Amino acid sequence: MKQGESRANSNKRLRQEALRESLSAGGHVEHVIEIANKLTTLDSALENTDIQRLKAGADIKLKLIGKYLPDLKATEHSSDPDNPLPAAIQIIHE
């Protein structure tokens, strides 16, 4: 457990790391890349049904990946009670 990290956040981080390893070992990301390469390769002609099947397979794999590794849309900040985060942070644009 990292210093200043709650047990719940530590457990969540460990579970996410384990899921990343599992997804990586399962080759899901690599399979999506292979499908993308098949769809963009102009050397071979694909039938419409083949294209639909490849796209459906990629969508399923991406949804599986997104279920366990969602896109980061926000950053969570936490602090310890002895050293709290400031109430407001001013952003200066130059």
PDB file of N, CA, C and O in Angstrom, residues 58-88:
ATOM      1  N   ALA A  58     -14.567  -6.871 -32.911  1.00  0.00           N
ATOM      2  CA  ALA A  58     -13.765  -5.788 -32.330  1.00  0.00           C
ATOM      3  C   ALA A  58     -14.581  -5.014 -31.302  1.00  0.00           C
ATOM      4  O   ALA A  58     -14.066  -4.669 -30.227  1.00  0.00           O
ATOM      5  N   ASP A  59     -15.854  -4.753 -31.589  1.00  0.00           N
ATOM      6  CA  ASP A  59     -16.708  -4.032 -30.646  1.00  0.00           C
ATOM      7  C   ASP A  59     -16.856  -4.805 -29.337  1.00  0.00           C
ATOM      8  O   ASP A  59     -16.802  -4.215 -28.250  1.00  0.00           O
ATOM      9  N   ILE A  60     -17.044  -6.105 -29.437  1.00  0.00           N
ATOM     10  CA  ILE A  60     -17.183  -6.929 -28.233  1.00  0.00           C
ATOM     11  C   ILE A  60     -15.904  -6.877 -27.407  1.00  0.00           C
ATOM     12  O   ILE A  60     -15.946  -6.697 -26.191  1.00  0.00           O
ATOM     13  N   LYS A  61     -14.772  -7.037 -28.067  1.00  0.00           N
ATOM     14  CA  LYS A  61     -13.484  -6.997 -27.354  1.00  0.00           C
ATOM     15  C   LYS A  61     -13.266  -5.626 -26.718  1.00  0.00           C
ATOM     16  O   LYS A  61     -12.804  -5.540 -25.575  1.00  0.00           O
ATOM     17  N   LEU A  62     -13.579  -4.542 -27.437  1.00  0.00           N
ATOM     18  CA  LEU A  62     -13.395  -3.198 -26.882  1.00  0.00           C
ATOM     19  C   LEU A  62     -14.311  -2.950 -25.685  1.00  0.00           C
ATOM     20  O   LEU A  62     -13.910  -2.296 -24.715  1.00  0.00           O
ATOM     21  N   LYS A  63     -15.539  -3.480 -25.740  1.00  0.00           N
ATOM     22  CA  LYS A  63     -16.441  -3.334 -24.600  1.00  0.00           C
ATOM     23  C   LYS A  63     -15.920  -4.113 -23.399  1.00  0.00           C
ATOM     24  O   LYS A  63     -16.006  -3.647 -22.266  1.00  0.00           O
ATOM     25  N   LEU A  64     -15.367  -5.288 -23.635  1.00  0.00           N
ATOM     26  CA  LEU A  64     -14.773  -6.070 -22.547  1.00  0.00           C
ATOM     27  C   LEU A  64     -13.603  -5.321 -21.932  1.00  0.00           C
ATOM     28  O   LEU A  64     -13.504  -5.197 -20.708  1.00  0.00           O
ATOM     29  N   ILE A  65     -12.748  -4.781 -22.765  1.00  0.00           N
ATOM     30  CA  ILE A  65     -11.598  -4.017 -22.274  1.00  0.00           C
ATOM     31  C   ILE A  65     -12.082  -2.788 -21.514  1.00  0.00           C
ATOM     32  O   ILE A  65     -11.596  -2.477 -20.424  1.00  0.00           O
ATOM     33  N   GLY A  66     -13.065  -2.071 -22.056  1.00  0.00           N
ATOM     34  CA  GLY A  66     -13.587  -0.870 -21.424  1.00  0.00           C
ATOM     35  C   GLY A  66     -14.306  -1.141 -20.118  1.00  0.00           C
ATOM     36  O   GLY A  66     -14.363  -0.284 -19.231  1.00  0.00           O
ATOM     37  N   LYS A  67     -14.851  -2.336 -19.970  1.00  0.00           N
ATOM     38  CA  LYS A  67     -15.538  -2.691 -18.730  1.00  0.00           C
ATOM     39  C   LYS A  67     -14.563  -2.724 -17.563  1.00  0.00           C
ATOM     40  O   LYS A  67     -14.890  -2.315 -16.456  1.00  0.00           O
ATOM     41  N   TYR A  68     -13.390  -3.229 -17.808  1.00  0.00           N
ATOM     42  CA  TYR A  68     -12.409  -3.379 -16.744  1.00  0.00           C
ATOM     43  C   TYR A  68     -11.364  -2.274 -16.726  1.00  0.00           C
ATOM     44  O   TYR A  68     -10.753  -2.029 -15.706  1.00  0.00           O
ATOM     45  N   LEU A  69     -11.152  -1.625 -17.854  1.00  0.00           N
ATOM     46  CA  LEU A  69     -10.186  -0.533 -17.949  1.00  0.00           C
ATOM     47  C   LEU A  69     -10.863   0.670 -18.586  1.00  0.00           C
ATOM     48  O   LEU A  69     -10.593   1.009 -19.728  1.00  0.00           O
ATOM     49  N   PRO A  70     -11.752   1.317 -17.866  1.00  0.00           N
ATOM     50  CA  PRO A  70     -12.486   2.434 -18.465  1.00  0.00           C
ATOM     51  C   PRO A  70     -11.565   3.590 -18.812  1.00  0.00           C
ATOM     52  O   PRO A  70     -10.504   3.754 -18.224  1.00  0.00           O
ATOM     53  N   ASP A  71     -11.997   4.392 -19.785  1.00  0.00           N
ATOM     54  CA  ASP A  71     -11.266   5.598 -20.142  1.00  0.00           C
ATOM     55  C   ASP A  71     -11.249   6.525 -18.939  1.00  0.00           C
ATOM     56  O   ASP A  71     -12.246   6.668 -18.239  1.00  0.00           O
ATOM     57  N   LEU A  72     -10.118   7.140 -18.716  1.00  0.00           N
ATOM     58  CA  LEU A  72     -10.025   8.081 -17.612  1.00  0.00           C
ATOM     59  C   LEU A  72     -10.587   9.414 -18.066  1.00  0.00           C
ATOM     60  O   LEU A  72     -10.065  10.045 -18.970  1.00  0.00           O
ATOM     61  N   LYS A  73     -11.674   9.827 -17.447  1.00  0.00           N
ATOM     62  CA  LYS A  73     -12.307  11.088 -17.798  1.00  0.00           C
ATOM     63  C   LYS A  73     -12.067  12.131 -16.723  1.00  0.00           C
ATOM     64  O   LYS A  73     -12.320  13.294 -16.915  1.00  0.00           O
ATOM     65  N   ALA A  74     -11.600  11.692 -15.585  1.00  0.00           N
ATOM     66  CA  ALA A  74     -11.326  12.610 -14.478  1.00  0.00           C
ATOM     67  C   ALA A  74     -10.183  12.037 -13.654  1.00  0.00           C
ATOM     68  O   ALA A  74      -9.953  10.833 -13.653  1.00  0.00           O
ATOM     69  N   THR A  75      -9.508  12.905 -12.985  1.00  0.00           N
ATOM     70  CA  THR A  75      -8.433  12.482 -12.109  1.00  0.00           C
ATOM     71  C   THR A  75      -8.879  12.692 -10.675  1.00  0.00           C
ATOM     72  O   THR A  75      -9.348  13.770 -10.317  1.00  0.00           O
ATOM     73  N   GLU A  76      -8.757  11.649  -9.890  1.00  0.00           N
ATOM     74  CA  GLU A  76      -9.156  11.738  -8.495  1.00  0.00           C
ATOM     75  C   GLU A  76      -7.951  12.136  -7.662  1.00  0.00           C
ATOM     76  O   GLU A  76      -6.870  11.574  -7.800  1.00  0.00           O
ATOM     77  N   HIS A  77      -8.146  13.128  -6.816  1.00  0.00           N
ATOM     78  CA  HIS A  77      -7.088  13.574  -5.921  1.00  0.00           C
ATOM     79  C   HIS A  77      -7.541  13.323  -4.494  1.00  0.00           C
ATOM     80  O   HIS A  77      -8.685  13.565  -4.144  1.00  0.00           O
ATOM     81  N   SER A  78      -6.638  12.821  -3.701  1.00  0.00           N
ATOM     82  CA  SER A  78      -6.951  12.652  -2.291  1.00  0.00           C
ATOM     83  C   SER A  78      -5.780  13.179  -1.481  1.00  0.00           C
ATOM     84  O   SER A  78      -4.668  13.334  -1.987  1.00  0.00           O
ATOM     85  N   SER A  79      -6.041  13.467  -0.244  1.00  0.00           N
ATOM     86  CA  SER A  79      -4.980  13.977   0.613  1.00  0.00           C
ATOM     87  C   SER A  79      -5.160  13.404   2.006  1.00  0.00           C
ATOM     88  O   SER A  79      -6.196  12.836   2.334  1.00  0.00           O
ATOM     89  N   ASP A  80      -4.147  13.591   2.811  1.00  0.00           N
ATOM     90  CA  ASP A  80      -4.288  13.130   4.186  1.00  0.00           C
ATOM     91  C   ASP A  80      -4.863  14.257   5.034  1.00  0.00           C
ATOM     92  O   ASP A  80      -4.764  15.429   4.688  1.00  0.00           O
ATOM     93  N   PRO A  81      -5.506  13.928   6.152  1.00  0.00           N
ATOM     94  CA  PRO A  81      -6.160  14.947   6.987  1.00  0.00           C
ATOM     95  C   PRO A  81      -5.185  15.999   7.522  1.00  0.00           C
ATOM     96  O   PRO A  81      -5.577  17.139   7.749  1.00  0.00           O
ATOM     97  N   ASP A  82      -3.935  15.626   7.703  1.00  0.00           N
ATOM     98  CA  ASP A  82      -2.954  16.570   8.233  1.00  0.00           C
ATOM     99  C   ASP A  82      -2.486  17.573   7.189  1.00  0.00           C
ATOM    100  O   ASP A  82      -1.962  18.626   7.529  1.00  0.00           O
ATOM    101  N   ASN A  83      -2.646  17.234   5.914  1.00  0.00           N
ATOM    102  CA  ASN A  83      -2.173  18.105   4.839  1.00  0.00           C
ATOM    103  C   ASN A  83      -3.248  18.165   3.755  1.00  0.00           C
ATOM    104  O   ASN A  83      -3.100  17.564   2.698  1.00  0.00           O
ATOM    105  N   PRO A  84      -4.363  18.872   3.993  1.00  0.00           N
ATOM    106  CA  PRO A  84      -5.480  18.868   3.033  1.00  0.00           C
ATOM    107  C   PRO A  84      -5.143  19.602   1.742  1.00  0.00           C
ATOM    108  O   PRO A  84      -4.263  20.457   1.700  1.00  0.00           O
ATOM    109  N   LEU A  85      -5.879  19.223   0.699  1.00  0.00           N
ATOM    110  CA  LEU A  85      -5.757  19.910  -0.585  1.00  0.00           C
ATOM    111  C   LEU A  85      -6.380  21.293  -0.469  1.00  0.00           C
ATOM    112  O   LEU A  85      -7.310  21.507   0.311  1.00  0.00           O
ATOM    113  N   PRO A  86      -5.895  22.258  -1.239  1.00  0.00           N
ATOM    114  CA  PRO A  86      -6.523  23.585  -1.198  1.00  0.00           C
ATOM    115  C   PRO A  86      -7.961  23.516  -1.700  1.00  0.00           C
ATOM    116  O   PRO A  86      -8.304  22.668  -2.534  1.00  0.00           O
ATOM    117  N   ALA A  87      -8.806  24.403  -1.183  1.00  0.00           N
ATOM    118  CA  ALA A  87     -10.224  24.415  -1.553  1.00  0.00           C
ATOM    119  C   ALA A  87     -10.413  24.799  -3.011  1.00  0.00           C
ATOM    120  O   ALA A  87     -11.308  24.330  -3.683  1.00  0.00           O
ATOM    121  N   ALA A  88      -9.570  25.652  -3.535  1.00  0.00           N
ATOM    122  CA  ALA A  88      -9.683  26.086  -4.924  1.00  0.00           C
ATOM    123  C   ALA A  88      -8.282  26.186  -5.510  1.00  0.00           C
ATOM    124  O   ALA A  88      -7.333  26.546  -4.834  1.00  0.00           O
TER     125      ALA A  88
END
